[in-house]
PDB file of C-alpha atoms in Angstrom:
ATOM      1  CA  MET A  19       7.783  22.137  20.424  1.00 41.00           C
ATOM      2  CA  THR A  20       9.501  22.062  23.817  1.00 39.00           C
ATOM      3  CA  GLU A  21       6.467  22.073  26.113  1.00 40.00           C
ATOM      4  CA  GLN A  22       3.818  19.404  26.613  1.00 40.00           C
ATOM      5  CA  THR A  23       0.326  20.664  25.884  1.00 38.00           C
ATOM      6  CA  ALA A  24      -3.153  19.272  26.308  1.00 38.00           C
ATOM      7  CA  LEU A  25      -4.842  17.703  23.307  1.00 40.00           C
ATOM      8  CA  SER A  26      -7.757  20.117  23.567  1.00 42.00           C
ATOM      9  CA  ALA A  27      -7.430  23.851  23.898  1.00 45.00           C
ATOM     10  CA  GLU A  28      -8.372  25.480  27.157  1.00 46.00           C
ATOM     11  CA  PRO A  29     -11.216  27.981  26.791  1.00 45.00           C
ATOM     12  CA  VAL A  30      -9.713  31.116  25.347  1.00 45.00           C
ATOM     13  CA  GLU A  31     -11.878  33.332  27.566  1.00 48.00           C
ATOM     14  CA  PRO A  32     -13.980  32.791  30.700  1.00 43.00           C
ATOM     15  CA  ALA A  33     -16.715  30.198  30.227  1.00 41.00           C
ATOM     16  CA  LYS A  34     -19.914  31.668  28.933  1.00 46.00           C
ATOM     17  CA  LYS A  35     -22.597  30.746  26.474  1.00 49.00           C
ATOM     18  CA  ALA A  36     -21.853  31.362  22.825  1.00 50.00           C
ATOM     19  CA  SER A  37     -23.665  34.352  21.392  1.00 52.00           C
ATOM     20  CA  PRO A  38     -26.991  33.466  19.761  1.00 52.00           C
ATOM     21  CA  ARG A  39     -25.579  34.337  16.324  1.00 55.00           C
ATOM     22  CA  HIS A  40     -22.552  32.045  16.705  1.00 61.00           C
ATOM     23  CA  ALA A  41     -24.558  29.326  18.421  1.00 62.00           C
ATOM     24  CA  GLY A  42     -27.107  29.370  15.608  1.00 82.00           C
ATOM     25  CA  HIS A  43     -24.383  29.221  12.964  1.00 84.00           C
ATOM     26  CA  ARG A  44     -22.730  26.266  14.659  1.00 84.00           C
ATOM     27  CA  ASP A  45     -26.013  24.392  14.950  1.00 84.00           C
ATOM     28  CA  ARG A  46     -26.866  25.036  11.308  1.00 87.00           C
ATOM     29  CA  LEU A  47     -23.410  23.933  10.129  1.00 86.00           C
ATOM     30  CA  ARG A  48     -23.599  20.740  12.164  1.00 87.00           C
ATOM     31  CA  GLU A  49     -27.083  20.029  10.778  1.00 86.00           C
ATOM     32  CA  ARG A  50     -25.877  20.532   7.189  1.00 85.00           C
ATOM     33  CA  ALA A  51     -22.904  18.262   7.811  1.00 81.00           C
ATOM     34  CA  ALA A  52     -25.157  15.566   9.289  1.00 85.00           C
ATOM     35  CA  ALA A  53     -27.684  15.829   6.459  1.00 83.00           C
ATOM     36  CA  GLY A  54     -25.361  16.095   3.471  1.00 78.00           C
ATOM     37  CA  GLY A  55     -22.174  14.525   4.787  1.00 80.00           C
ATOM     38  CA  LEU A  56     -18.804  16.144   5.427  1.00 77.00           C
ATOM     39  CA  LEU A  57     -17.829  15.807   1.767  1.00 78.00           C
ATOM     40  CA  ALA A  58     -20.552  18.307   0.882  1.00 79.00           C
ATOM     41  CA  LEU A  59     -18.869  21.057   2.909  1.00 85.00           C
ATOM     42  CA  PRO A  60     -16.227  23.402   1.488  1.00 89.00           C
ATOM     43  CA  ASP A  61     -12.795  23.196   3.090  1.00 90.00           C
ATOM     44  CA  TYR A  62     -13.222  26.268   5.290  1.00 90.00           C
ATOM     45  CA  GLU A  63     -16.446  24.914   6.822  1.00 90.00           C
ATOM     46  CA  LEU A  64     -14.850  21.537   7.439  1.00 89.00           C
ATOM     47  CA  LEU A  65     -12.053  23.337   9.250  1.00 89.00           C
ATOM     48  CA  GLU A  66     -14.615  25.412  11.139  1.00 90.00           C
ATOM     49  CA  LEU A  67     -16.203  22.229  12.483  1.00 88.00           C
ATOM     50  CA  LEU A  68     -12.817  21.043  13.694  1.00 87.00           C
ATOM     51  CA  LEU A  69     -12.074  24.379  15.364  1.00 89.00           C
ATOM     52  CA  PHE A  70     -15.428  24.325  17.204  1.00 88.00           C
ATOM     53  CA  ARG A  71     -13.891  21.751  19.537  1.00 84.00           C
ATOM     54  CA  SER A  72     -10.803  23.838  20.246  1.00 85.00           C
ATOM     55  CA  ILE A  73     -12.466  27.273  20.381  1.00 85.00           C
ATOM     56  CA  PRO A  74     -15.844  26.899  22.083  1.00 81.00           C
ATOM     57  CA  TYR A  75     -16.899  30.543  22.423  1.00 77.00           C
ATOM     58  CA  LYS A  76     -15.833  32.434  19.304  1.00 82.00           C
ATOM     59  CA  ASP A  77     -16.617  32.588  15.597  1.00 86.00           C
ATOM     60  CA  THR A  78     -14.111  30.224  13.957  1.00 87.00           C
ATOM     61  CA  LYS A  79     -14.826  31.082  10.307  1.00 90.00           C
ATOM     62  CA  PRO A  80     -12.243  33.933  10.032  1.00 90.00           C
ATOM     63  CA  LEU A  81      -9.492  31.758  11.523  1.00 90.00           C
ATOM     64  CA  ALA A  82     -10.409  28.820   9.270  1.00 91.00           C
ATOM     65  CA  LYS A  83     -10.107  31.045   6.206  1.00 92.00           C
ATOM     66  CA  ASP A  84      -6.859  32.596   7.464  1.00 90.00           C
ATOM     67  CA  LEU A  85      -5.304  29.139   7.952  1.00 90.00           C
ATOM     68  CA  LEU A  86      -6.279  27.959   4.475  1.00 89.00           C
ATOM     69  CA  ALA A  87      -5.010  31.175   2.874  1.00 90.00           C
ATOM     70  CA  ARG A  88      -1.715  31.111   4.778  1.00 88.00           C
ATOM     71  CA  PHE A  89      -0.888  27.479   3.963  1.00 86.00           C
ATOM     72  CA  GLY A  90      -2.527  27.158   0.551  1.00 86.00           C
ATOM     73  CA  GLY A  91      -5.262  24.675   1.471  1.00 86.00           C
ATOM     74  CA  LEU A  92      -5.783  21.620   3.648  1.00 83.00           C
ATOM     75  CA  GLU A  93      -2.745  19.714   2.357  1.00 78.00           C
ATOM     76  CA  GLY A  94      -0.425  22.617   3.080  1.00 81.00           C
ATOM     77  CA  LEU A  95      -2.041  23.063   6.465  1.00 85.00           C
ATOM     78  CA  GLY A  96      -1.375  19.422   7.260  1.00 81.00           C
ATOM     79  CA  ALA A  97       2.324  19.872   6.470  1.00 78.00           C
ATOM     80  CA  ALA A  98       2.733  23.090   8.476  1.00 82.00           C
ATOM     81  CA  SER A  99       5.053  23.170  11.462  1.00 83.00           C
ATOM     82  CA  HIS A 100       3.704  23.610  14.966  1.00 84.00           C
ATOM     83  CA  GLU A 101       5.392  27.009  15.209  1.00 87.00           C
ATOM     84  CA  ALA A 102       3.811  28.267  11.958  1.00 86.00           C
ATOM     85  CA  LEU A 103       0.374  27.057  13.080  1.00 87.00           C
ATOM     86  CA  GLU A 104       0.760  28.695  16.469  1.00 87.00           C
ATOM     87  CA  ASP A 105       1.814  31.997  14.892  1.00 88.00           C
ATOM     88  CA  THR A 106      -1.214  31.986  12.571  1.00 87.00           C
ATOM     89  CA  VAL A 107      -3.604  31.094  15.383  1.00 85.00           C
ATOM     90  CA  ALA A 108      -2.148  33.854  17.576  1.00 85.00           C
ATOM     91  CA  ALA A 109      -2.494  36.401  14.760  1.00 83.00           C
ATOM     92  CA  GLY A 110      -6.092  35.389  14.122  1.00 79.00           C
ATOM     93  CA  LEU A 111      -7.107  35.229  17.776  1.00 78.00           C
ATOM     94  CA  SER A 112      -5.768  38.370  19.387  1.00 68.00           C
ATOM     95  CA  TYR A 113      -7.293  37.357  22.733  1.00 60.00           C
ATOM     96  CA  ALA A 114      -5.571  33.940  22.838  1.00 58.00           C
ATOM     97  CA  ARG A 115      -1.991  33.526  23.959  1.00 64.00           C
ATOM     98  CA  GLY A 116       0.361  30.958  25.454  1.00 69.00           C
ATOM     99  CA  LYS A 117      -1.180  27.600  26.307  1.00 76.00           C
ATOM    100  CA  ALA A 118      -4.381  28.328  24.395  1.00 79.00           C
ATOM    101  CA  THR A 119      -2.650  28.926  21.051  1.00 84.00           C
ATOM    102  CA  ARG A 120      -0.312  25.981  21.587  1.00 87.00           C
ATOM    103  CA  ALA A 121      -3.231  23.688  22.307  1.00 87.00           C
ATOM    104  CA  ILE A 122      -5.198  24.839  19.244  1.00 87.00           C
ATOM    105  CA  ALA A 123      -2.123  24.297  17.043  1.00 86.00           C
ATOM    106  CA  LEU A 124      -1.661  20.834  18.535  1.00 89.00           C
ATOM    107  CA  ASP A 125      -5.315  19.957  17.875  1.00 86.00           C
ATOM    108  CA  LEU A 126      -4.796  20.864  14.217  1.00 88.00           C
ATOM    109  CA  GLN A 127      -1.643  18.776  13.976  1.00 86.00           C
ATOM    110  CA  LEU A 128      -3.387  15.866  15.679  1.00 86.00           C
ATOM    111  CA  ILE A 129      -6.105  15.467  13.055  1.00 82.00           C
ATOM    112  CA  PHE A 130      -3.643  15.579  10.169  1.00 81.00           C
ATOM    113  CA  ASP A 131      -1.296  13.105  11.836  1.00 81.00           C
ATOM    114  CA  VAL A 132      -4.216  10.709  12.237  1.00 81.00           C
ATOM    115  CA  ALA A 133      -4.901  11.098   8.499  1.00 76.00           C
ATOM    116  CA  ARG A 134      -1.260  10.325   7.687  1.00 74.00           C
ATOM    117  CA  ARG A 135      -1.363   7.175   9.782  1.00 75.00           C
ATOM    118  CA  VAL A 136      -4.603   6.061   8.149  1.00 70.00           C
ATOM    119  CA  ALA A 137      -3.008   6.546   4.723  1.00 66.00           C
ATOM    120  CA  LYS A 138       0.026   4.576   5.815  1.00 63.00           C
ATOM    121  CA  GLN A 139      -1.835   1.523   7.132  1.00 62.00           C
ATOM    122  CA  PRO A 140      -2.903   0.034   3.783  1.00 57.00           C
ATOM    123  CA  THR A 141       0.702   0.203   2.592  1.00 54.00           C
ATOM    124  CA  GLU A 142       1.901  -1.588   5.712  1.00 54.00           C
ATOM    125  CA  LYS A 143      -0.732  -4.342   5.544  1.00 53.00           C
ATOM    126  CA  ARG A 144      -0.879  -5.164   1.819  1.00 50.00           C
ATOM    127  CA  GLN A 145       1.612  -6.179  -0.809  1.00 50.00           C
ATOM    128  CA  VAL A 146       3.272  -2.910  -1.724  1.00 53.00           C
ATOM    129  CA  ILE A 147       3.902  -3.672  -5.391  1.00 54.00           C
ATOM    130  CA  SER A 148       0.322  -4.742  -6.105  1.00 59.00           C
ATOM    131  CA  SER A 149      -1.182  -1.880  -4.039  1.00 72.00           C
ATOM    132  CA  TRP A 150      -0.017   0.914  -6.306  1.00 81.00           C
ATOM    133  CA  THR A 151      -2.842   3.270  -5.345  1.00 82.00           C
ATOM    134  CA  ALA A 152      -2.171   2.847  -1.619  1.00 80.00           C
ATOM    135  CA  LEU A 153       1.563   3.313  -2.156  1.00 85.00           C
ATOM    136  CA  VAL A 154       1.142   6.536  -4.143  1.00 87.00           C
ATOM    137  CA  ALA A 155      -1.384   7.886  -1.615  1.00 84.00           C
ATOM    138  CA  TYR A 156       1.043   7.185   1.208  1.00 82.00           C
ATOM    139  CA  VAL A 157       4.103   8.803  -0.366  1.00 88.00           C
ATOM    140  CA  ARG A 158       2.078  11.857  -1.394  1.00 86.00           C
ATOM    141  CA  VAL A 159       0.756  12.360   2.137  1.00 82.00           C
ATOM    142  CA  ALA A 160       4.235  11.840   3.572  1.00 82.00           C
ATOM    143  CA  LEU A 161       6.217  14.049   1.205  1.00 87.00           C
ATOM    144  CA  GLN A 162       4.093  16.227  -1.070  1.00 81.00           C
ATOM    145  CA  HIS A 163       4.395  19.360   1.056  1.00 79.00           C
ATOM    146  CA  GLU A 164       7.780  18.817   2.702  1.00 83.00           C
ATOM    147  CA  PRO A 165       9.653  22.149   2.428  1.00 84.00           C
ATOM    148  CA  ARG A 166      13.037  20.433   2.093  1.00 85.00           C
ATOM    149  CA  GLU A 167      14.167  17.450   0.071  1.00 89.00           C
ATOM    150  CA  GLN A 168      13.865  14.157   1.907  1.00 90.00           C
ATOM    151  CA  PHE A 169      15.078  10.740   0.752  1.00 92.00           C
ATOM    152  CA  ARG A 170      13.291   7.628   1.998  1.00 92.00           C
ATOM    153  CA  VAL A 171      13.704   3.927   1.325  1.00 95.00           C
ATOM    154  CA  LEU A 172      10.912   1.341   1.540  1.00 94.00           C
ATOM    155  CA  TYR A 173      12.496  -2.024   2.392  1.00 93.00           C
ATOM    156  CA  LEU A 174      10.512  -5.071   1.245  1.00 92.00           C
ATOM    157  CA  ASP A 175      10.658  -8.799   1.945  1.00 91.00           C
ATOM    158  CA  ARG A 176      10.407 -11.582  -0.656  1.00 89.00           C
ATOM    159  CA  LYS A 177       6.602 -11.323  -0.638  1.00 85.00           C
ATOM    160  CA  ASN A 178       6.806  -7.568  -1.260  1.00 84.00           C
ATOM    161  CA  GLN A 179       5.541  -6.822   2.239  1.00 85.00           C
ATOM    162  CA  LEU A 180       6.871  -3.641   3.772  1.00 86.00           C
ATOM    163  CA  ILE A 181       9.534  -4.249   6.411  1.00 88.00           C
ATOM    164  CA  LEU A 182      10.443  -0.627   7.044  1.00 87.00           C
ATOM    165  CA  ASP A 183       9.932   2.859   5.647  1.00 87.00           C
ATOM    166  CA  GLU A 184      13.102   4.694   6.650  1.00 89.00           C
ATOM    167  CA  ILE A 185      14.198   8.280   6.135  1.00 88.00           C
ATOM    168  CA  GLN A 186      17.776   7.928   4.961  1.00 86.00           C
ATOM    169  CA  ASN A 187      18.521  11.615   4.708  1.00 82.00           C
ATOM    170  CA  ARG A 188      17.096  15.116   4.837  1.00 78.00           C
ATOM    171  CA  GLY A 189      18.620  17.887   2.807  1.00 67.00           C
ATOM    172  CA  THR A 190      18.165  21.394   1.493  1.00 59.00           C
ATOM    173  CA  ILE A 191      15.376  22.792  -0.658  1.00 54.00           C
ATOM    174  CA  ASP A 192      16.821  20.996  -3.700  1.00 52.00           C
ATOM    175  CA  HIS A 193      19.232  18.286  -2.548  1.00 58.00           C
ATOM    176  CA  ALA A 194      19.405  15.376  -0.098  1.00 60.00           C
ATOM    177  CA  PRO A 195      22.631  13.311   0.004  1.00 73.00           C
ATOM    178  CA  VAL A 196      22.186   9.645  -0.947  1.00 83.00           C
ATOM    179  CA  TYR A 197      24.648   6.820  -0.238  1.00 86.00           C
ATOM    180  CA  PRO A 198      23.955   3.743  -2.409  1.00 91.00           C
ATOM    181  CA  ARG A 199      26.151   1.386  -0.373  1.00 91.00           C
ATOM    182  CA  GLU A 200      24.381   2.434   2.833  1.00 92.00           C
ATOM    183  CA  ILE A 201      20.996   1.590   1.271  1.00 94.00           C
ATOM    184  CA  VAL A 202      22.229  -1.878   0.295  1.00 94.00           C
ATOM    185  CA  ARG A 203      23.928  -2.433   3.668  1.00 93.00           C
ATOM    186  CA  ARG A 204      20.694  -1.548   5.439  1.00 93.00           C
ATOM    187  CA  ALA A 205      18.718  -3.894   3.173  1.00 94.00           C
ATOM    188  CA  LEU A 206      20.985  -6.793   4.118  1.00 93.00           C
ATOM    189  CA  GLU A 207      20.719  -5.851   7.780  1.00 91.00           C
ATOM    190  CA  LEU A 208      16.905  -5.984   7.548  1.00 91.00           C
ATOM    191  CA  SER A 209      16.908  -9.162   5.389  1.00 92.00           C
ATOM    192  CA  ALA A 210      15.124  -7.158   2.690  1.00 93.00           C
ATOM    193  CA  SER A 211      15.225  -8.557  -0.832  1.00 95.00           C
ATOM    194  CA  SER A 212      14.116  -5.373  -2.581  1.00 95.00           C
ATOM    195  CA  VAL A 213      13.640  -1.647  -2.097  1.00 96.00           C
ATOM    196  CA  ILE A 214      11.584   1.244  -3.437  1.00 95.00           C
ATOM    197  CA  LEU A 215      13.363   4.593  -3.430  1.00 96.00           C
ATOM    198  CA  VAL A 216      11.292   7.686  -2.688  1.00 95.00           C
ATOM    199  CA  HIS A 217      12.190  11.357  -2.550  1.00 93.00           C
ATOM    200  CA  ASN A 218      10.437  14.687  -3.002  1.00 93.00           C
ATOM    201  CA  HIS A 219      10.992  17.798  -5.103  1.00 92.00           C
ATOM    202  CA  PRO A 220       9.977  20.823  -2.994  1.00 89.00           C
ATOM    203  CA  SER A 221       9.755  22.840  -6.227  1.00 88.00           C
ATOM    204  CA  GLY A 222       6.532  20.941  -6.951  1.00 88.00           C
ATOM    205  CA  ASP A 223       7.634  19.385 -10.269  1.00 91.00           C
ATOM    206  CA  PRO A 224       8.190  15.616  -9.873  1.00 93.00           C
ATOM    207  CA  THR A 225      10.182  15.285 -13.120  1.00 93.00           C
ATOM    208  CA  PRO A 226      13.382  13.311 -12.337  1.00 93.00           C
ATOM    209  CA  SER A 227      16.639  15.191 -12.739  1.00 92.00           C
ATOM    210  CA  ARG A 228      19.831  13.844 -14.301  1.00 92.00           C
ATOM    211  CA  ALA A 229      21.251  13.548 -10.803  1.00 91.00           C
ATOM    212  CA  ASP A 230      18.214  11.475  -9.766  1.00 92.00           C
ATOM    213  CA  VAL A 231      18.736   9.132 -12.718  1.00 94.00           C
ATOM    214  CA  GLU A 232      22.462   8.723 -12.000  1.00 93.00           C
ATOM    215  CA  MET A 233      21.900   8.110  -8.297  1.00 93.00           C
ATOM    216  CA  THR A 234      19.272   5.463  -9.063  1.00 95.00           C
ATOM    217  CA  ARG A 235      21.674   3.720 -11.442  1.00 95.00           C
ATOM    218  CA  GLN A 236      24.302   3.613  -8.671  1.00 94.00           C
ATOM    219  CA  VAL A 237      21.861   2.066  -6.188  1.00 95.00           C
ATOM    220  CA  VAL A 238      20.783  -0.549  -8.758  1.00 96.00           C
ATOM    221  CA  GLU A 239      24.408  -1.447  -9.475  1.00 95.00           C
ATOM    222  CA  ALA A 240      25.323  -1.595  -5.779  1.00 95.00           C
ATOM    223  CA  GLY A 241      22.421  -3.943  -5.039  1.00 96.00           C
ATOM    224  CA  ARG A 242      22.743  -6.284  -8.012  1.00 95.00           C
ATOM    225  CA  PRO A 243      25.736  -8.382  -6.774  1.00 95.00           C
ATOM    226  CA  LEU A 244      23.980  -8.879  -3.423  1.00 94.00           C
ATOM    227  CA  SER A 245      20.568  -9.726  -4.899  1.00 95.00           C
ATOM    228  CA  VAL A 246      18.919  -6.532  -3.601  1.00 96.00           C
ATOM    229  CA  THR A 247      16.476  -5.369  -6.277  1.00 96.00           C
ATOM    230  CA  VAL A 248      15.353  -1.784  -6.798  1.00 96.00           C
ATOM    231  CA  HIS A 249      11.683  -2.080  -7.824  1.00 94.00           C
ATOM    232  CA  ASP A 250      11.141   1.612  -8.516  1.00 95.00           C
ATOM    233  CA  HIS A 251      12.109   5.154  -7.656  1.00 96.00           C
ATOM    234  CA  LEU A 252       9.234   7.542  -6.952  1.00 96.00           C
ATOM    235  CA  VAL A 253       9.658  11.316  -7.084  1.00 95.00           C
ATOM    236  CA  VAL A 254       6.947  13.241  -5.239  1.00 94.00           C
ATOM    237  CA  GLY A 255       5.925  16.811  -6.020  1.00 91.00           C
ATOM    238  CA  ARG A 256       2.829  18.927  -5.517  1.00 86.00           C
ATOM    239  CA  ASP A 257       2.031  18.251  -9.188  1.00 83.00           C
ATOM    240  CA  GLY A 258       2.001  14.471  -8.781  1.00 90.00           C
ATOM    241  CA  VAL A 259       4.238  11.413  -8.436  1.00 94.00           C
ATOM    242  CA  ALA A 260       6.711  10.295 -11.113  1.00 94.00           C
ATOM    243  CA  SER A 261       7.705   6.630 -11.375  1.00 94.00           C
ATOM    244  CA  PHE A 262      11.093   5.755 -12.867  1.00 96.00           C
ATOM    245  CA  LYS A 263       9.713   2.393 -13.975  1.00 93.00           C
ATOM    246  CA  GLN A 264       6.726   3.911 -15.745  1.00 93.00           C
ATOM    247  CA  LEU A 265       8.968   6.509 -17.390  1.00 94.00           C
ATOM    248  CA  GLY A 266      11.326   3.797 -18.656  1.00 94.00           C
ATOM    249  CA  LEU A 267      14.259   5.158 -16.663  1.00 93.00           C
ATOM    250  CA  MET A 268      15.156   1.805 -15.087  1.00 87.00           C
TER     251      MET A 268
END
């Protein structure tokens, strides 16, 4: 995105009252959400509620359903690029162009980025090794729907507190270069005593490959003489998260 946009979309047509049908639908949906809670709503209605704020004068249900269909659900929507969101919004709202579509796309990205930061906070504030659930939730949010392979390293201190979550490399749809000595050098630079390796499989299957196993062995061997421990290697896919330690691979 090369242009700054407002956090809320400008009205996509001249200000006027919503039609009675749309106004009634919005009121009823808000009442159901207040009475039964947001968890009681299907995904498309939850997305409708969000779009009410960006699109004040039009029926948002068709666009909500288009977005979910295009990106395969809320998780895929959260991982979508700004350009892909803007294209889908523009296709669904033939009357909206330029700043309006950019602002709606940004509103969508905003809510999902907030969710990612919320998921990340427990990992940053607690002991990473003992907070397995928080760790898995964080890496899934960060990597589950990445379209290309990404290799990250979580650097930990002696109390297993997170010092830094760093992207070491981004790659192609099935490969991201990894440099074991660079991981160890960075650990020493950060005064980290241990690391957790994390990468994703865009194919969706988190099963470690032979190359993954060999690379992990090289990192373990590079760190051992310098007292940098590799606690685990997590592979993230749409089908789940695989742990090298739990699989007996290290």
